[in-house]
Every structure is written in C-alpha cells, then in structure tokens.
C-alpha cells in the first residue's frame, strides 16, 4: 500500500501535459494562462479626471476660498469619451467629468462641489494642489509590465484587468476533457421512485462540478452495471473520448469490483492500487491508451477525498498550472480530534468565523451530510491526538 504523498508523486510523474489554445475573454474564467501576460498599453491610457469638475491651472486658484472666490472662464466641456483641442490659458477652465481626458495646459481638477457655475464662468470656492484629482497615464499599469504569470489559474479577479487591455483572445491551456463514470448495479438515476435494493447515484454530479471548478470539461456517462462486459465497454468508450477518466466504485476486493480486471482486459495498465489514507484506501491509478484513469472508491466521501488529494492536483498539472495544491488555511482547533486508525485520516471539518475548527459531523465514508457542511479537510496522522487550541492547517474546497 502506497503512502498518499508517494502516490501523488507517482500520479504527477505520469500526467501528460495538454497543449494550448486561444480562448475568448468570456470563456477565460478558471482556465490556466499559458504564457506570462504582459500589458500592451498604459492604464489609464491618458491623464484623466477622477472627479466631476473643472480642469484648471492650480496657480490660478491659489488662495481661493468661500470668502475669497476666484472666477474662471469656462472654455468648453469634455464629456468622458471625447477629445478636445481646448488649451487652457491663464484664468480659464474646462468642464470635465469622471474619466474625461485632461485638456492641454491643465494641471489640476477642482471638484464641482467646490465651485459655483454662473453662465460661462465659475467661481472657485477652494484652492487645489497641482495634479489634484488627476489619474495619471500608466500609474496603474505601464505598457510592457508583467501582469499575470504563466500557469496562473484565472478567476474573476483577473478578468477585469485582462478585459481592460482590449485583447480579444488569450492563450490558455487546453481544457482536459474528463470522462466521469459510476459503476454499481444498485445505482439509480434521480427522478423516479427507488427500486427495491437500489440507491440514488450521487458521485457523478459532485465530481463533474469539482472538475469544472478547476477548468476541466466533464463528460458524464450513463451508469455502468457491475458486469465485465458493461465495464469494459464503458471504459473503452470513455478513454477514447476524453483526456482523463474518473470512475467511482468497483475498486475494492468484492466479487463485483470489476474496474481493475476490466482495465487490464482492454489493454490498460494499473500503475498502483491502494493508498494509505482514510477514507479512500482502494483508490486505483491506471492508464488506458495513454489516458490517465483515477479509479475512485464508490463511497461518496471516499470518492471526493481521493479526488481532492490525488486527482485534482493531477488535472491541474495537466493544464500546466503552477499552483496545483488545494488552498490551505491555518486554523485553531475548537475541540480535540484523534486518529486511532493506522492511516492518515482526512476529517471533514467546519470553520467558524474566528477560524476555529470543529468536526463537521459523522465521519463515515458514506456520510454526505457532513461533507455538505464541511469547509474542508484536516489530515490527522495515525495515532495523532490533537487538542483544542492546537494550530492546524486545513485543506479547503475550491468554491
Ligand atoms: P463500491 O466501491 O463499489 O464497493 O461501493 C462502496 C459503497 O459506495 C457502496 O455502498 C455503494 O452502494 C456506494 N456507492 C458506489 N458508487 C456510488 C455512487 N456513484 N453514488 C452513491 N453511492 C455509491
Ligand atoms: Mg460497487
């Protein structure tokens, strides 16, 4: 049985790297940036006003106050989005709005609230410092600056910056197509009353959303019965149609656990079986025609935990992501947690607002309610007894 860290190393060493493609801006979220992104323009693109007000020469309103207003002639008005060839001369100003580009000769903007308009003149009721209320060309981003490193997983926070550069497409890694299969004679689709002996299938949905969150394109297959024929056929089809496969169930030692023999029967290779972790020991890593297969255990929590620990980093590496580890958060235990088993145990845990950590509830590998409540997982080593107050690092979900 492999230690899970060793298992992850073996998985990562075998992962093929996908190529790159151009993606439209609207399709960039969650994709992995292929190359470093440099700015091709300055932001702001020109000196502009941060206020609704008037462009002026600061020296013209030196000493201005409510008791001692300075009157300036308004030469014109520049709505945001318009250019003007107005040039300020002493004693003049130009009407501006937030974002309006600055006219020549101006070195400050007085906010509208500090002025009184009267026909084609204004009275300035305050002075302004040189360059006050002006946003300078390039002060946010200089042309040629490295903005986002290659291998970054793009998320909403990056998209405003990318959109502001005006590029129509960005080069990203190809999205792994991930085939998602569930095996089990007892499994039934939602939407009709349960047949005697059946249970509703739940792994494909959670797994397909988890892979979508890391930029993959899930393809969900019909339920696979526990026969060699059905299992072989389903695996062959899915391996041909995808870049990687996630299967659930059928990887243990029971008479109906057919994933391993079916992989071998269709010419695939098992790399390893069984990993020292809890829940999820019977995990299989294999390949069929060069496509990696993650054989997750059927128990819903085992499937998700092994996905998070072993498959998620691999699917990110396939996309060339620099950061393939789940986010970790430093927390303090609010209660004691002990691992009496001989395998590292990934406990489902909840975080409170003060980053205090407690068990999310029933820890059995079938217990979906505690999974739905958990903010993340705390890995406790075999024999380790953690006490309330201990500081620990927690692996959290993507969402
Ligand atoms: P297996 O790994 O096939 O032996 O399944 C272990 C346990 O997980 C059994 O109780 C199964 O009924 C259950 N199980 C397997 N696959 C699924 C699934 N896709 N959805 C919900 N439960 C499942
Ligand atoms: Mg089964």
PDB file of C-alpha atoms and ligand atoms in Angstrom, residues 182-183 186-187 199-204 248-252 257 297-300, ligand 1:
ATOM      1  CA  UNK A 182     -20.134   5.497 -11.859  1.00  0.00           C
ATOM      2  CA  UNK A 183     -20.260   1.734 -11.510  1.00  0.00           C
ATOM      3  CA  UNK A 186     -27.502  -0.815  -7.093  1.00  0.00           C
ATOM      4  CA  UNK A 187     -27.280   2.700  -8.543  1.00  0.00           C
ATOM      5  CA  UNK A 199     -29.881   3.788  -4.046  1.00  0.00           C
ATOM      6  CA  UNK A 200     -29.716   7.091  -5.885  1.00  0.00           C
ATOM      7  CA  UNK A 201     -26.388   7.719  -7.564  1.00  0.00           C
ATOM      8  CA  UNK A 202     -24.572  10.798  -6.277  1.00  0.00           C
ATOM      9  CA  UNK A 203     -20.903  10.734  -7.280  1.00  0.00           C
ATOM     10  CA  UNK A 204     -21.046  11.856 -10.878  1.00  0.00           C
ATOM     11  CA  UNK A 248     -16.324   5.592  -8.965  1.00  0.00           C
ATOM     12  CA  UNK A 249     -16.922   2.241  -7.310  1.00  0.00           C
ATOM     13  CA  UNK A 250     -15.745  -1.234  -8.157  1.00  0.00           C
ATOM     14  CA  UNK A 251     -12.156  -0.855  -6.952  1.00  0.00           C
ATOM     15  CA  UNK A 252     -12.263  -2.877  -3.748  1.00  0.00           C
ATOM     16  CA  UNK A 257     -15.375  -4.873  -8.091  1.00  0.00           C
ATOM     17  CA  UNK A 297     -13.846   4.273  -4.389  1.00  0.00           C
ATOM     18  CA  UNK A 298     -17.657   4.216  -4.542  1.00  0.00           C
ATOM     19  CA  UNK A 299     -18.374   5.530  -1.086  1.00  0.00           C
ATOM     20  CA  UNK A 300     -19.236   9.159  -1.771  1.00  0.00           C
TER      21      UNK A 300
HETATM   22  P1  LIG B   1     -18.018   0.138  -4.102  1.00  0.00           P
HETATM   23  O1  LIG B   1     -16.763   0.935  -4.015  1.00  0.00           O
HETATM   24  O2  LIG B   1     -18.493  -0.075  -5.466  1.00  0.00           O
HETATM   25  O3  LIG B   1     -17.859  -1.137  -3.335  1.00  0.00           O
HETATM   26  O4  LIG B   1     -19.138   0.972  -3.349  1.00  0.00           O
HETATM   27  C1  LIG B   1     -18.968   1.298  -1.983  1.00  0.00           C
HETATM   28  C2  LIG B   1     -20.225   1.909  -1.428  1.00  0.00           C
HETATM   29  O5  LIG B   1     -20.485   3.131  -2.096  1.00  0.00           O
HETATM   30  C3  LIG B   1     -21.487   1.087  -1.636  1.00  0.00           C
HETATM   31  O6  LIG B   1     -22.296   1.254  -0.504  1.00  0.00           O
HETATM   32  C4  LIG B   1     -22.117   1.704  -2.857  1.00  0.00           C
HETATM   33  O7  LIG B   1     -23.504   1.485  -2.920  1.00  0.00           O
HETATM   34  C5  LIG B   1     -21.777   3.138  -2.694  1.00  0.00           C
HETATM   35  N1  LIG B   1     -21.663   3.786  -3.988  1.00  0.00           N
HETATM   36  C6  LIG B   1     -20.893   3.369  -5.010  1.00  0.00           C
HETATM   37  N2  LIG B   1     -20.989   4.189  -6.047  1.00  0.00           N
HETATM   38  C7  LIG B   1     -21.840   5.160  -5.682  1.00  0.00           C
HETATM   39  C8  LIG B   1     -22.358   6.291  -6.342  1.00  0.00           C
HETATM   40  N3  LIG B   1     -21.964   6.603  -7.582  1.00  0.00           N
HETATM   41  N4  LIG B   1     -23.248   7.072  -5.689  1.00  0.00           N
HETATM   42  C9  LIG B   1     -23.612   6.771  -4.421  1.00  0.00           C
HETATM   43  N5  LIG B   1     -23.142   5.724  -3.762  1.00  0.00           N
HETATM   44  C10 LIG B   1     -22.282   4.905  -4.361  1.00  0.00           C
END
